[in-house]
Amino acid sequence: MTAARVDIVDDTYLRVAPAVVRGWFDDEERLMRLWPHLQRTLVRDRGVKGLRWTVDGAVVGEMEVWIEPWWDGVILHHYVRGTRGRGAPADVARRHQLRWKRAVHALKDRLEEATL
């Protein structure tokens, strides 16, 4: 029996400077609350361009946030590639996506409101 693949791709536009978005990912406690189902190991810090981790836990593989400058803001790309971890729920990808969308939309609302 092979492990179920997890492939998540998400893109969200934020009308905020890249450095501001990148700074949001510097709060380790926030990231632990966002992804409590994953143990992350930083593989590459690309500065204002984003971060890449290996992950273990509910998903075994890799995860990335890529901050792409776009017009007067950024497109925040989020990728997860791997397999469902041992004991993870069958809908782990869906749960991860919903958790991410709630967090990124809250970030978007807070940061964009601050620029109005």
PDB file of C-alpha atoms in Angstrom:
ATOM      1  CA  MET A   1       0.000   0.000   0.000  1.00  0.00           C
ATOM      2  CA  THR A   2       1.437   3.382  -0.998  1.00  0.00           C
ATOM      3  CA  ALA A   3       0.957   6.544   1.005  1.00  0.00           C
ATOM      4  CA  ALA A   4      -1.566   9.058  -0.332  1.00  0.00           C
ATOM      5  CA  ARG A   5      -0.024  12.017  -2.171  1.00  0.00           C
ATOM      6  CA  VAL A   6      -0.509  15.516  -0.830  1.00  0.00           C
ATOM      7  CA  ASP A   7      -0.112  18.299  -3.400  1.00  0.00           C
ATOM      8  CA  ILE A   8      -1.323  21.735  -2.378  1.00  0.00           C
ATOM      9  CA  VAL A   9      -0.951  24.893  -4.432  1.00  0.00           C
ATOM     10  CA  ASP A  10      -2.437  28.185  -3.284  1.00  0.00           C
ATOM     11  CA  ASP A  11      -1.998  31.753  -4.546  1.00  0.00           C
ATOM     12  CA  THR A  12      -3.283  34.824  -2.725  1.00  0.00           C
ATOM     13  CA  TYR A  13      -2.816  38.461  -3.740  1.00  0.00           C
ATOM     14  CA  LEU A  14      -2.011  40.932  -0.947  1.00  0.00           C
ATOM     15  CA  ARG A  15      -1.705  44.664  -1.554  1.00  0.00           C
ATOM     16  CA  VAL A  16       1.269  44.923   0.802  1.00  0.00           C
ATOM     17  CA  ALA A  17       5.039  45.299   0.390  1.00  0.00           C
ATOM     18  CA  PRO A  18       6.989  42.020   0.104  1.00  0.00           C
ATOM     19  CA  ALA A  19       9.095  42.733   3.212  1.00  0.00           C
ATOM     20  CA  VAL A  20       5.956  43.196   5.329  1.00  0.00           C
ATOM     21  CA  VAL A  21       4.565  39.835   4.198  1.00  0.00           C
ATOM     22  CA  ARG A  22       7.940  38.149   4.776  1.00  0.00           C
ATOM     23  CA  GLY A  23       8.111  39.557   8.300  1.00  0.00           C
ATOM     24  CA  TRP A  24       4.898  37.736   9.170  1.00  0.00           C
ATOM     25  CA  PHE A  25       6.758  34.415   8.818  1.00  0.00           C
ATOM     26  CA  ASP A  26       9.421  35.387  11.378  1.00  0.00           C
ATOM     27  CA  ASP A  27       7.096  34.679  14.318  1.00  0.00           C
ATOM     28  CA  GLU A  28       7.815  31.032  15.180  1.00  0.00           C
ATOM     29  CA  GLU A  29       4.907  30.808  17.647  1.00  0.00           C
ATOM     30  CA  ARG A  30       2.509  31.983  14.936  1.00  0.00           C
ATOM     31  CA  LEU A  31       3.825  29.345  12.543  1.00  0.00           C
ATOM     32  CA  MET A  32       3.455  26.640  15.184  1.00  0.00           C
ATOM     33  CA  ARG A  33      -0.197  27.657  15.684  1.00  0.00           C
ATOM     34  CA  LEU A  34      -0.758  27.775  11.930  1.00  0.00           C
ATOM     35  CA  TRP A  35       0.796  24.373  11.259  1.00  0.00           C
ATOM     36  CA  PRO A  36       0.519  22.359  14.515  1.00  0.00           C
ATOM     37  CA  HIS A  37       0.233  19.166  12.461  1.00  0.00           C
ATOM     38  CA  LEU A  38       3.698  19.647  10.926  1.00  0.00           C
ATOM     39  CA  GLN A  39       7.229  19.612  12.251  1.00  0.00           C
ATOM     40  CA  ARG A  40       9.145  22.013  10.024  1.00  0.00           C
ATOM     41  CA  THR A  41      12.868  22.115   9.334  1.00  0.00           C
ATOM     42  CA  LEU A  42      14.036  25.207   7.494  1.00  0.00           C
ATOM     43  CA  VAL A  43      15.905  24.237   4.342  1.00  0.00           C
ATOM     44  CA  ARG A  44      16.194  27.590   2.612  1.00  0.00           C
ATOM     45  CA  ASP A  45      15.553  31.150   3.707  1.00  0.00           C
ATOM     46  CA  ARG A  46      15.215  33.220   0.537  1.00  0.00           C
ATOM     47  CA  GLY A  47      14.812  36.466   2.458  1.00  0.00           C
ATOM     48  CA  VAL A  48      12.065  38.666   1.057  1.00  0.00           C
ATOM     49  CA  LYS A  49      11.338  35.975  -1.577  1.00  0.00           C
ATOM     50  CA  GLY A  50      10.143  33.369   0.923  1.00  0.00           C
ATOM     51  CA  LEU A  51      10.997  30.199   2.821  1.00  0.00           C
ATOM     52  CA  ARG A  52      11.231  26.469   2.170  1.00  0.00           C
ATOM     53  CA  TRP A  53      10.994  23.687   4.757  1.00  0.00           C
ATOM     54  CA  THR A  54      11.027  19.921   4.917  1.00  0.00           C
ATOM     55  CA  VAL A  55       8.011  18.719   6.880  1.00  0.00           C
ATOM     56  CA  ASP A  56       7.147  15.667   8.923  1.00  0.00           C
ATOM     57  CA  GLY A  57       4.044  14.702  10.826  1.00  0.00           C
ATOM     58  CA  ALA A  58       0.655  14.752   9.117  1.00  0.00           C
ATOM     59  CA  VAL A  59       2.485  15.364   5.833  1.00  0.00           C
ATOM     60  CA  VAL A  60       5.954  14.074   4.996  1.00  0.00           C
ATOM     61  CA  GLY A  61       7.679  16.074   2.291  1.00  0.00           C
ATOM     62  CA  GLU A  62       8.306  19.756   1.659  1.00  0.00           C
ATOM     63  CA  MET A  63       6.503  23.045   2.067  1.00  0.00           C
ATOM     64  CA  GLU A  64       7.208  26.502   0.698  1.00  0.00           C
ATOM     65  CA  VAL A  65       5.980  30.071   0.724  1.00  0.00           C
ATOM     66  CA  TRP A  66       7.113  32.179  -2.215  1.00  0.00           C
ATOM     67  CA  ILE A  67       6.535  35.925  -2.112  1.00  0.00           C
ATOM     68  CA  GLU A  68       6.307  37.259  -5.659  1.00  0.00           C
ATOM     69  CA  PRO A  69       6.175  41.045  -6.167  1.00  0.00           C
ATOM     70  CA  TRP A  70       3.127  41.932  -8.278  1.00  0.00           C
ATOM     71  CA  TRP A  71       1.856  45.416  -9.139  1.00  0.00           C
ATOM     72  CA  ASP A  72       1.451  47.254  -5.840  1.00  0.00           C
ATOM     73  CA  GLY A  73       1.674  44.138  -3.676  1.00  0.00           C
ATOM     74  CA  VAL A  74       2.571  40.467  -3.811  1.00  0.00           C
ATOM     75  CA  ILE A  75       1.222  37.127  -4.819  1.00  0.00           C
ATOM     76  CA  LEU A  76       1.819  34.836  -1.864  1.00  0.00           C
ATOM     77  CA  HIS A  77       2.293  31.320  -3.200  1.00  0.00           C
ATOM     78  CA  HIS A  78       2.010  28.351  -0.825  1.00  0.00           C
ATOM     79  CA  TYR A  79       3.073  24.849  -1.847  1.00  0.00           C
ATOM     80  CA  VAL A  80       2.990  21.539  -0.015  1.00  0.00           C
ATOM     81  CA  ARG A  81       4.296  18.386  -1.702  1.00  0.00           C
ATOM     82  CA  GLY A  82       4.573  15.001  -0.059  1.00  0.00           C
ATOM     83  CA  THR A  83       2.654  12.077   1.275  1.00  0.00           C
ATOM     84  CA  ARG A  84       0.135  11.734   4.074  1.00  0.00           C
ATOM     85  CA  GLY A  85       1.976  10.931   7.298  1.00  0.00           C
ATOM     86  CA  ARG A  86       1.385   7.907   9.435  1.00  0.00           C
ATOM     87  CA  GLY A  87      -1.844   8.298  11.401  1.00  0.00           C
ATOM     88  CA  ALA A  88      -2.869  11.481   9.561  1.00  0.00           C
ATOM     89  CA  PRO A  89      -6.546  11.873   8.670  1.00  0.00           C
ATOM     90  CA  ALA A  90      -7.521  11.037   5.108  1.00  0.00           C
ATOM     91  CA  ASP A  91      -8.506  14.670   4.539  1.00  0.00           C
ATOM     92  CA  VAL A  92      -5.219  16.137   5.823  1.00  0.00           C
ATOM     93  CA  ALA A  93      -4.727  18.157   2.618  1.00  0.00           C
ATOM     94  CA  ARG A  94      -8.180  19.727   2.896  1.00  0.00           C
ATOM     95  CA  ARG A  95      -7.656  20.566   6.569  1.00  0.00           C
ATOM     96  CA  HIS A  96      -4.287  22.137   5.764  1.00  0.00           C
ATOM     97  CA  GLN A  97      -5.803  24.200   2.938  1.00  0.00           C
ATOM     98  CA  LEU A  98      -8.621  25.506   5.122  1.00  0.00           C
ATOM     99  CA  ARG A  99      -6.232  26.387   7.964  1.00  0.00           C
ATOM    100  CA  TRP A 100      -3.947  28.221   5.500  1.00  0.00           C
ATOM    101  CA  LYS A 101      -6.796  30.145   3.809  1.00  0.00           C
ATOM    102  CA  ARG A 102      -8.170  31.329   7.159  1.00  0.00           C
ATOM    103  CA  ALA A 103      -4.716  32.553   8.196  1.00  0.00           C
ATOM    104  CA  VAL A 104      -3.732  34.190   4.909  1.00  0.00           C
ATOM    105  CA  HIS A 105      -7.086  35.969   4.563  1.00  0.00           C
ATOM    106  CA  ALA A 106      -6.835  37.265   8.135  1.00  0.00           C
ATOM    107  CA  LEU A 107      -3.341  38.518   7.299  1.00  0.00           C
ATOM    108  CA  LYS A 108      -4.592  40.100   4.086  1.00  0.00           C
ATOM    109  CA  ASP A 109      -7.466  41.850   5.860  1.00  0.00           C
ATOM    110  CA  ARG A 110      -5.253  43.162   8.678  1.00  0.00           C
ATOM    111  CA  LEU A 111      -2.379  44.384   6.495  1.00  0.00           C
ATOM    112  CA  GLU A 112      -4.481  45.858   3.700  1.00  0.00           C
ATOM    113  CA  GLU A 113      -6.738  47.649   6.170  1.00  0.00           C
ATOM    114  CA  ALA A 114      -3.659  49.228   7.740  1.00  0.00           C
ATOM    115  CA  THR A 115      -2.748  50.769   4.357  1.00  0.00           C
ATOM    116  CA  LEU A 116      -6.150  52.396   3.754  1.00  0.00           C
TER     117      LEU A 116
END
